[in-house]
PDB file of C-alpha atoms in Angstrom:
ATOM      1  CA  MET A   1      67.588  80.892 219.632  1.00 75.00           C
ATOM      2  CA  MET A   2      71.015  81.839 218.313  1.00 76.00           C
ATOM      3  CA  HIS A   3      71.428  83.559 214.958  1.00 81.00           C
ATOM      4  CA  THR A   4      74.591  83.167 212.909  1.00 78.00           C
ATOM      5  CA  ALA A   5      75.712  85.859 210.496  1.00 72.00           C
ATOM      6  CA  VAL A   6      77.016  84.467 207.231  1.00 79.00           C
ATOM      7  CA  GLY A   7      78.436  86.490 204.370  1.00 87.00           C
ATOM      8  CA  TRP A   8      79.530  85.751 200.834  1.00 92.00           C
ATOM      9  CA  HIS A   9      81.770  87.916 198.716  1.00 93.00           C
ATOM     10  CA  VAL A  10      81.119  87.783 194.992  1.00 95.00           C
ATOM     11  CA  GLU A  11      83.985  88.780 192.712  1.00 97.00           C
ATOM     12  CA  LEU A  12      83.456  90.135 189.207  1.00 97.00           C
ATOM     13  CA  GLU A  13      86.220  90.596 186.666  1.00 97.00           C
ATOM     14  CA  PHE A  14      85.869  92.130 183.218  1.00 97.00           C
ATOM     15  CA  MET A  15      87.848  91.714 180.012  1.00 97.00           C
ATOM     16  CA  GLU A  16      87.020  94.240 177.293  1.00 94.00           C
ATOM     17  CA  ASP A  17      87.896  95.293 173.790  1.00 92.00           C
ATOM     18  CA  ASP A  18      86.200  97.826 171.503  1.00 88.00           C
ATOM     19  CA  GLN A  19      83.129  95.681 170.866  1.00 91.00           C
ATOM     20  CA  HIS A  20      83.014  92.907 173.464  1.00 95.00           C
ATOM     21  CA  THR A  21      82.862  92.634 177.223  1.00 96.00           C
ATOM     22  CA  ARG A  22      83.312  89.367 179.088  1.00 97.00           C
ATOM     23  CA  ALA A  23      82.538  89.082 182.789  1.00 98.00           C
ATOM     24  CA  VAL A  24      83.511  86.297 185.160  1.00 98.00           C
ATOM     25  CA  ALA A  25      81.665  86.028 188.479  1.00 98.00           C
ATOM     26  CA  MET A  26      82.948  83.883 191.336  1.00 98.00           C
ATOM     27  CA  VAL A  27      81.768  83.159 194.842  1.00 97.00           C
ATOM     28  CA  ARG A  28      83.642  81.069 197.408  1.00 95.00           C
ATOM     29  CA  LEU A  29      81.216  79.265 199.710  1.00 93.00           C
ATOM     30  CA  PRO A  30      81.862  78.497 203.388  1.00 89.00           C
ATOM     31  CA  ASP A  31      82.458  74.805 202.506  1.00 86.00           C
ATOM     32  CA  GLY A  32      85.378  75.863 200.285  1.00 90.00           C
ATOM     33  CA  THR A  33      83.528  75.344 197.015  1.00 92.00           C
ATOM     34  CA  GLU A  34      84.089  77.965 194.320  1.00 96.00           C
ATOM     35  CA  VAL A  35      81.221  78.563 191.910  1.00 97.00           C
ATOM     36  CA  ARG A  36      82.052  80.458 188.699  1.00 98.00           C
ATOM     37  CA  ALA A  37      80.012  81.753 185.789  1.00 98.00           C
ATOM     38  CA  GLN A  38      80.530  83.927 182.730  1.00 98.00           C
ATOM     39  CA  GLY A  39      78.544  86.571 180.906  1.00 98.00           C
ATOM     40  CA  HIS A  40      79.121  88.360 177.614  1.00 97.00           C
ATOM     41  CA  ALA A  41      77.997  91.580 175.970  1.00 96.00           C
ATOM     42  CA  SER A  42      78.592  92.861 172.449  1.00 95.00           C
ATOM     43  CA  ARG A  43      78.352  96.417 171.196  1.00 88.00           C
ATOM     44  CA  HIS A  44      76.803  96.935 167.795  1.00 85.00           C
ATOM     45  CA  ARG A  45      79.243  98.840 165.578  1.00 84.00           C
ATOM     46  CA  VAL A  46      76.873 101.814 165.199  1.00 85.00           C
ATOM     47  CA  ASP A  47      76.305 102.184 168.961  1.00 84.00           C
ATOM     48  CA  PRO A  48      78.450 104.666 170.908  1.00 83.00           C
ATOM     49  CA  GLN A  49      81.236 103.271 173.076  1.00 84.00           C
ATOM     50  CA  GLN A  50      79.925 102.971 176.619  1.00 84.00           C
ATOM     51  CA  PRO A  51      82.179 100.529 178.479  1.00 81.00           C
ATOM     52  CA  ARG A  52      80.130 100.836 181.672  1.00 90.00           C
ATOM     53  CA  VAL A  53      77.011  99.609 179.853  1.00 91.00           C
ATOM     54  CA  GLY A  54      78.889  96.588 178.502  1.00 93.00           C
ATOM     55  CA  GLU A  55      80.105  95.811 182.016  1.00 95.00           C
ATOM     56  CA  GLU A  56      76.578  96.105 183.403  1.00 96.00           C
ATOM     57  CA  VAL A  57      75.132  93.770 180.764  1.00 96.00           C
ATOM     58  CA  ALA A  58      77.959  91.212 180.916  1.00 97.00           C
ATOM     59  CA  GLY A  59      78.050  91.425 184.729  1.00 98.00           C
ATOM     60  CA  ALA A  60      74.306  90.913 185.035  1.00 98.00           C
ATOM     61  CA  ARG A  61      74.480  87.903 182.728  1.00 98.00           C
ATOM     62  CA  ALA A  62      77.355  86.407 184.737  1.00 98.00           C
ATOM     63  CA  LEU A  63      75.501  86.962 188.024  1.00 98.00           C
ATOM     64  CA  ASN A  64      72.341  85.413 186.571  1.00 97.00           C
ATOM     65  CA  GLU A  65      74.320  82.343 185.488  1.00 97.00           C
ATOM     66  CA  LEU A  66      75.988  82.242 188.920  1.00 98.00           C
ATOM     67  CA  ALA A  67      72.552  82.274 190.558  1.00 96.00           C
ATOM     68  CA  MET A  68      71.391  79.388 188.369  1.00 94.00           C
ATOM     69  CA  ARG A  69      74.516  77.360 189.226  1.00 95.00           C
ATOM     70  CA  LEU A  70      73.955  77.970 192.946  1.00 94.00           C
ATOM     71  CA  LEU A  71      70.321  76.853 192.632  1.00 92.00           C
ATOM     72  CA  THR A  72      71.418  73.691 190.820  1.00 91.00           C
ATOM     73  CA  LYS A  73      74.052  73.006 193.499  1.00 91.00           C
ATOM     74  CA  ALA A  74      71.476  73.437 196.268  1.00 89.00           C
ATOM     75  CA  HIS A  75      68.979  71.231 194.419  1.00 88.00           C
ATOM     76  CA  ASP A  76      71.599  68.475 193.983  1.00 89.00           C
ATOM     77  CA  GLU A  77      72.498  68.664 197.690  1.00 90.00           C
ATOM     78  CA  ILE A  78      68.835  68.375 198.703  1.00 89.00           C
ATOM     79  CA  ASP A  79      68.462  65.310 196.461  1.00 88.00           C
ATOM     80  CA  ALA A  80      71.667  63.716 197.799  1.00 88.00           C
ATOM     81  CA  ALA A  81      70.597  64.216 201.422  1.00 87.00           C
ATOM     82  CA  SER A  82      67.034  62.985 200.911  1.00 83.00           C
ATOM     83  CA  GLY A  83      67.737  60.155 198.475  1.00 82.00           C
ATOM     84  CA  ARG A  84      64.979  61.311 196.171  1.00 82.00           C
ATOM     85  CA  THR A  85      64.322  63.918 193.507  1.00 80.00           C
ATOM     86  CA  SER A  86      63.068  67.120 195.110  1.00 74.00           C
ATOM     87  CA  HIS A  87      60.714  69.709 193.679  1.00 74.00           C
ATOM     88  CA  PRO A  88      62.377  72.205 191.321  1.00 71.00           C
ATOM     89  CA  ILE A  89      63.761  75.339 192.965  1.00 72.00           C
ATOM     90  CA  HIS A  90      62.403  78.392 191.171  1.00 70.00           C
ATOM     91  CA  VAL A  91      64.127  81.724 190.837  1.00 66.00           C
TER      92      VAL A  91
END
């Protein structure tokens, strides 16, 4: 039995101002498809400025959305190949 190593590289970019952080996550799949998702975080005006925390929250939200989009893509491909509606894929 032969095993094939496959790797994906996920890119995260952040745009920030004093109160908001926006993250964009992107993964390019071996079939050439790019899947993108966004996440946001807002700092309450009385909270201290901690840009790293905003990045962590926005990044986590973008990665979570990316995961959901990948699950939906996989689910749609299963349905297309089988010609029927498959069981939901759970996280």
